[in-house]
Amino acid sequence: MTRFGYTLMTEQSGPKQLVEYAVSAEQAGFDFEVSSDHFSPWLSSQGHAPNAWTMLGAVAHATQNVELFTYVTCPTMRYHPAVVAQQAATLQILADGRFTLGVGSGENLNEHVVGKGWPTIARRQDMLREAIQIMRELFTGDLVDWKGEYFEVDSARLWDVPEGGVRIAAAVSGDRSVEIFAPLADDLIAVQPDKDVVDKWHEARRATGLPGDVRVVGQMPICWDPDREAAVGRAHDQFRWFAGGWAVNADLPTTAGFAGATQFVRPEDTASSIPCGPDLDAIVEGVREYKDAGFTDIALVQVGDEGQDRFLAEAAQPLLSKLRDELG
């Protein structure tokens, strides 16, 4: 059965609001919730960037059954992997086993703040590989010493380790990342409905003797609003950065950079890639692309803090019913 999720978008809402939305999303019937992990919003108009881990701890306490993901954390620059392992283990205990650690190779927007420069994608992927290996060691609860190419760990042990450990989902986009992370991660994260990537992930796992059919978690932005014109305007104001694609989005360092890079993106360009307005069928058709590409889980991003309560109160339940009827 396909699972449908809700995105706690830290770039567009404050921490208290995000916790409230998490509770409302669970009550509306979403199966899981994913949280971005940003130090900065994409565009200044979004206006927020609370700490994801603090917020998720509150969400774990405020919700009962909904699954939780980081989507995604970069455990290589802004955070040392030993620190992420401790955060993830603690959150898993607070969530009673509902948490999956989603990791990725990061974006310059968030990682440059610690002043370490911005490595090439190949180097970032190699750093992430080593970070996952370190976190796996720490999740055992054993004493860990590590001296690798990128990281050192000196006599570290997690004293509070969740029963059953922590699942890891890795964000991938191409052949090299699939080759590296398919044997290391439990689940796949991808933000484009690319069937070729999904199939190669399953094949790479089977080739190493691991189960091939694991969870494939995608994400799709929408901008629901009874007024389509208002929805298009909000999507353009706050989500036009999405038009750049991840090859560009990973490398720009500031909100000013994203504003400059997207200055010629028109509202109609944004609306062509993001379902805008009250039409639930348009959202279903967008999600169908992920389902057809082999995704088992699709998280929706409702664009903008404004209107979030109305979306959860008026649109979420009928949308979920339609999604489950047609794609579930």
XYZ file of C-alpha atoms in Angstrom:
328
model
C 0.000 0.000 0.000
C 1.295 3.454 -0.883
C 1.804 5.708 2.125
C 1.183 9.455 2.001
C 3.086 11.954 4.102
C 3.123 15.576 5.176
C 6.197 17.828 5.112
C 7.207 19.918 8.101
C 8.882 22.638 6.029
C 11.266 24.368 8.420
C 12.052 27.064 5.845
C 8.531 28.492 5.890
C 7.207 28.107 9.450
C 8.317 28.722 13.014
C 8.912 25.881 15.487
C 5.677 26.171 17.445
C 3.632 26.318 14.262
C 5.408 23.222 12.905
C 4.531 21.218 16.011
C 0.913 22.313 15.711
C 0.868 21.340 12.024
C 2.376 17.951 12.872
C -0.454 17.201 15.284
C -3.090 18.387 12.802
C -1.528 16.338 10.003
C -1.661 13.190 12.110
C -5.296 13.895 12.970
C -6.059 14.425 9.286
C -4.754 10.926 8.543
C -1.277 11.311 7.061
C 0.809 8.160 7.437
C 4.157 9.844 8.058
C 5.784 13.239 8.411
C 9.142 14.393 7.065
C 11.128 17.407 8.228
C 13.671 19.431 6.322
C 16.845 20.362 8.227
C 17.937 23.868 7.222
C 20.111 26.627 8.645
C 18.633 29.065 6.119
C 15.472 29.339 4.028
C 15.791 29.129 0.249
C 14.331 32.617 -0.221
C 14.056 35.462 2.272
C 10.284 35.559 1.769
C 10.005 32.122 3.405
C 11.461 33.677 6.536
C 12.228 30.745 8.855
C 14.813 28.106 9.726
C 14.308 26.654 13.232
C 16.416 23.728 14.380
C 14.845 20.568 13.007
C 16.042 18.250 15.778
C 14.635 20.342 18.619
C 11.344 20.658 16.751
C 11.166 16.914 15.979
C 11.691 16.082 19.648
C 8.602 18.129 20.442
C 6.714 16.494 17.542
C 7.620 13.028 18.815
C 6.091 13.919 22.169
C 3.011 15.611 20.690
C 2.070 12.841 18.221
C 1.170 9.206 18.787
C 1.396 7.036 15.684
C 2.664 8.978 12.679
C 6.126 8.009 11.413
C 8.846 10.679 11.401
C 11.772 11.280 9.028
C 14.542 13.811 8.615
C 14.332 14.750 4.935
C 17.220 15.197 4.936
C 20.076 15.773 7.357
C 23.649 16.204 6.143
C 25.845 14.450 8.751
C 29.191 15.605 7.386
C 29.879 19.343 7.779
C 27.448 21.351 9.916
C 27.069 18.249 12.089
C 29.709 15.638 12.903
C 28.308 12.127 12.293
C 28.792 11.203 15.967
C 26.529 14.110 16.942
C 23.879 13.083 14.399
C 24.011 9.503 15.695
C 23.320 10.743 19.228
C 20.476 12.995 18.045
C 18.917 10.193 15.991
C 19.156 7.639 18.792
C 17.545 10.022 21.263
C 14.762 10.951 18.844
C 14.084 7.285 18.113
C 13.576 6.651 21.838
C 11.277 9.649 22.180
C 9.307 8.500 19.120
C 8.979 4.890 20.337
C 10.555 3.519 17.172
C 8.700 5.754 14.691
C 11.783 7.601 13.394
C 13.882 7.068 10.259
C 17.118 8.996 9.781
C 17.084 10.459 6.278
C 20.531 11.614 5.168
C 21.992 13.344 2.136
C 25.130 15.011 0.851
C 23.829 18.471 1.703
C 23.394 21.917 0.193
C 25.871 24.768 0.279
C 23.034 26.998 1.535
C 23.130 25.249 4.906
C 26.611 23.785 5.228
C 28.773 26.807 4.314
C 27.932 28.478 7.630
C 30.653 26.540 9.495
C 33.345 27.925 7.168
C 34.747 24.664 5.801
C 34.255 25.406 2.113
C 32.059 23.450 -0.285
C 33.442 20.146 -1.623
C 32.654 18.580 -4.997
C 29.680 16.220 -5.193
C 31.960 13.161 -5.406
C 33.794 14.196 -2.239
C 30.521 14.967 -0.456
C 29.218 11.518 -1.327
C 32.414 9.903 -0.038
C 32.063 11.894 3.187
C 28.468 10.711 3.549
C 29.512 7.092 3.014
C 32.013 7.343 5.861
C 29.487 9.146 8.066
C 26.919 6.364 7.614
C 29.531 3.768 8.540
C 30.384 5.673 11.724
C 26.731 6.087 12.709
C 26.061 2.374 12.142
C 28.933 1.577 14.530
C 27.616 3.970 17.169
C 24.059 2.630 16.938
C 25.361 -0.690 18.319
C 26.035 0.971 21.672
C 29.639 -0.232 21.590
C 32.715 1.922 22.178
C 33.836 3.339 18.842
C 37.260 4.559 17.729
C 37.528 5.652 14.106
C 40.163 7.308 12.029
C 39.045 7.630 8.426
C 39.736 9.845 5.468
C 37.311 12.552 6.599
C 36.361 11.921 10.241
C 37.818 10.865 13.550
C 35.907 9.434 16.497
C 37.718 9.081 19.813
C 36.363 6.606 22.377
C 32.717 7.462 21.663
C 29.720 5.506 22.895
C 26.002 6.165 22.780
C 24.663 5.533 26.256
C 20.986 5.667 25.243
C 20.469 3.348 22.287
C 16.958 2.559 21.019
C 15.875 -1.057 20.873
C 15.945 -2.049 17.212
C 18.369 0.709 16.271
C 17.663 3.471 13.753
C 16.735 2.962 10.111
C 18.712 5.037 7.637
C 17.316 6.319 4.334
C 19.762 7.850 1.850
C 18.980 10.524 -0.734
C 20.311 9.641 -4.202
C 20.034 11.092 -7.686
C 22.361 9.240 -10.051
C 24.326 6.074 -10.740
C 27.283 6.839 -8.474
C 25.132 7.657 -5.471
C 23.043 4.526 -6.034
C 26.197 2.395 -6.202
C 27.558 3.885 -2.971
C 24.466 4.021 -0.807
C 22.285 1.081 -1.857
C 24.428 -1.359 0.179
C 24.671 1.020 3.177
C 21.169 2.435 3.675
C 17.899 0.709 4.512
C 15.641 2.875 2.343
C 15.824 5.199 -0.654
C 14.992 8.905 -0.805
C 14.608 10.687 -4.143
C 12.864 13.930 -5.053
C 12.212 13.200 -8.728
C 9.916 10.403 -10.019
C 12.799 8.671 -11.802
C 11.981 4.977 -12.305
C 15.487 4.276 -13.582
C 17.022 5.369 -10.260
C 14.524 3.261 -8.301
C 15.131 0.161 -10.417
C 18.915 0.526 -10.164
C 18.646 0.889 -6.393
C 16.747 -2.392 -6.097
C 19.159 -4.123 -8.472
C 22.206 -2.881 -6.564
C 20.833 -4.189 -3.283
C 19.945 -7.587 -4.712
C 23.439 -7.858 -6.206
C 24.892 -7.629 -2.697
C 22.400 -10.091 -1.202
C 20.269 -7.465 0.518
C 16.470 -7.257 0.234
C 15.665 -5.414 -2.974
C 12.179 -4.167 -2.251
C 12.593 -1.488 0.395
C 10.825 1.796 0.985
C 11.238 4.464 -1.675
C 10.348 7.866 -0.261
C 9.597 10.823 -2.521
C 8.396 14.372 -2.047
C 6.185 16.639 -4.146
C 5.299 20.328 -3.628
C 1.715 21.493 -3.970
C 0.025 24.815 -3.326
C -3.603 24.143 -2.467
C -5.861 27.152 -2.129
C -9.535 27.790 -3.026
C -8.231 30.741 -5.081
C -5.932 29.490 -7.842
C -4.495 32.943 -8.511
C -3.527 33.310 -4.848
C -1.974 29.824 -4.933
C 0.117 30.620 -8.002
C 1.310 33.872 -6.438
C 2.301 32.168 -3.196
C 4.086 29.333 -4.999
C 6.040 31.814 -7.125
C 6.954 33.995 -4.152
C 8.205 31.159 -1.943
C 8.973 28.171 -4.156
C 10.369 29.476 -7.424
C 13.800 28.218 -6.251
C 12.457 24.731 -7.025
C 12.766 25.451 -10.758
C 16.565 25.379 -10.584
C 16.815 21.630 -10.070
C 19.046 19.982 -7.503
C 22.254 20.300 -9.514
C 21.912 24.070 -9.077
C 20.132 24.129 -5.715
C 22.906 22.211 -3.979
C 25.584 24.758 -4.883
C 24.150 28.240 -4.281
C 25.211 29.590 -0.865
C 22.705 32.312 0.077
C 19.103 33.458 -0.218
C 20.407 36.373 -2.307
C 21.935 33.852 -4.703
C 18.629 32.059 -5.072
C 16.799 35.358 -5.568
C 19.192 36.281 -8.355
C 19.124 32.857 -9.983
C 15.317 32.843 -10.087
C 14.616 36.469 -10.971
C 13.358 35.530 -14.439
C 11.168 32.609 -13.308
C 7.578 33.640 -14.042
C 4.508 32.684 -11.983
C 3.273 30.537 -14.875
C 6.615 28.683 -14.865
C 6.160 27.816 -11.205
C 2.546 26.770 -11.775
C 3.617 24.436 -14.575
C 5.699 22.357 -12.150
C 3.635 22.681 -8.945
C -0.116 21.919 -8.775
C -1.734 25.183 -7.672
C -5.297 25.895 -6.628
C -8.274 23.828 -5.452
C -8.092 20.990 -8.022
C -7.379 17.799 -6.058
C -7.298 15.739 -9.250
C -4.251 17.697 -10.427
C -2.457 16.756 -7.216
C -3.411 13.097 -7.627
C -2.034 13.078 -11.171
C 1.235 14.550 -9.943
C 1.528 11.928 -7.221
C 0.684 9.221 -9.763
C 4.043 9.855 -11.475
C 5.812 8.833 -8.264
C 3.610 5.795 -7.790
C 4.282 4.672 -11.377
C 8.035 5.144 -10.847
C 7.986 2.683 -7.949
C 7.731 4.985 -4.940
C 6.135 3.448 -1.840
C 5.892 6.701 0.124
C 5.145 10.221 -1.144
C 5.315 13.284 1.121
C 3.442 16.413 0.093
C 4.782 19.919 0.692
C 1.999 22.461 1.099
C 3.747 25.665 0.014
C 3.717 28.599 2.402
C 2.891 29.068 6.066
C -0.113 31.165 5.110
C -3.032 28.839 4.492
C -1.421 25.824 6.152
C -4.148 25.530 8.797
C -6.845 25.819 6.138
C -5.203 23.146 3.995
C -5.057 20.737 6.952
C -8.623 21.525 8.043
C -10.375 21.565 4.658
C -8.327 19.798 1.992
C -6.139 17.182 3.653
C -8.783 14.572 4.416
C -10.579 14.655 1.043
C -7.203 14.679 -0.703
C -5.967 11.653 1.255
C -9.228 9.835 0.549
C -8.844 10.501 -3.168
C -5.175 9.478 -3.157
C -5.931 6.211 -1.374
C -8.889 5.426 -3.582
C -6.948 5.983 -6.801
C -3.336 5.168 -5.876
C -3.354 3.306 -2.582
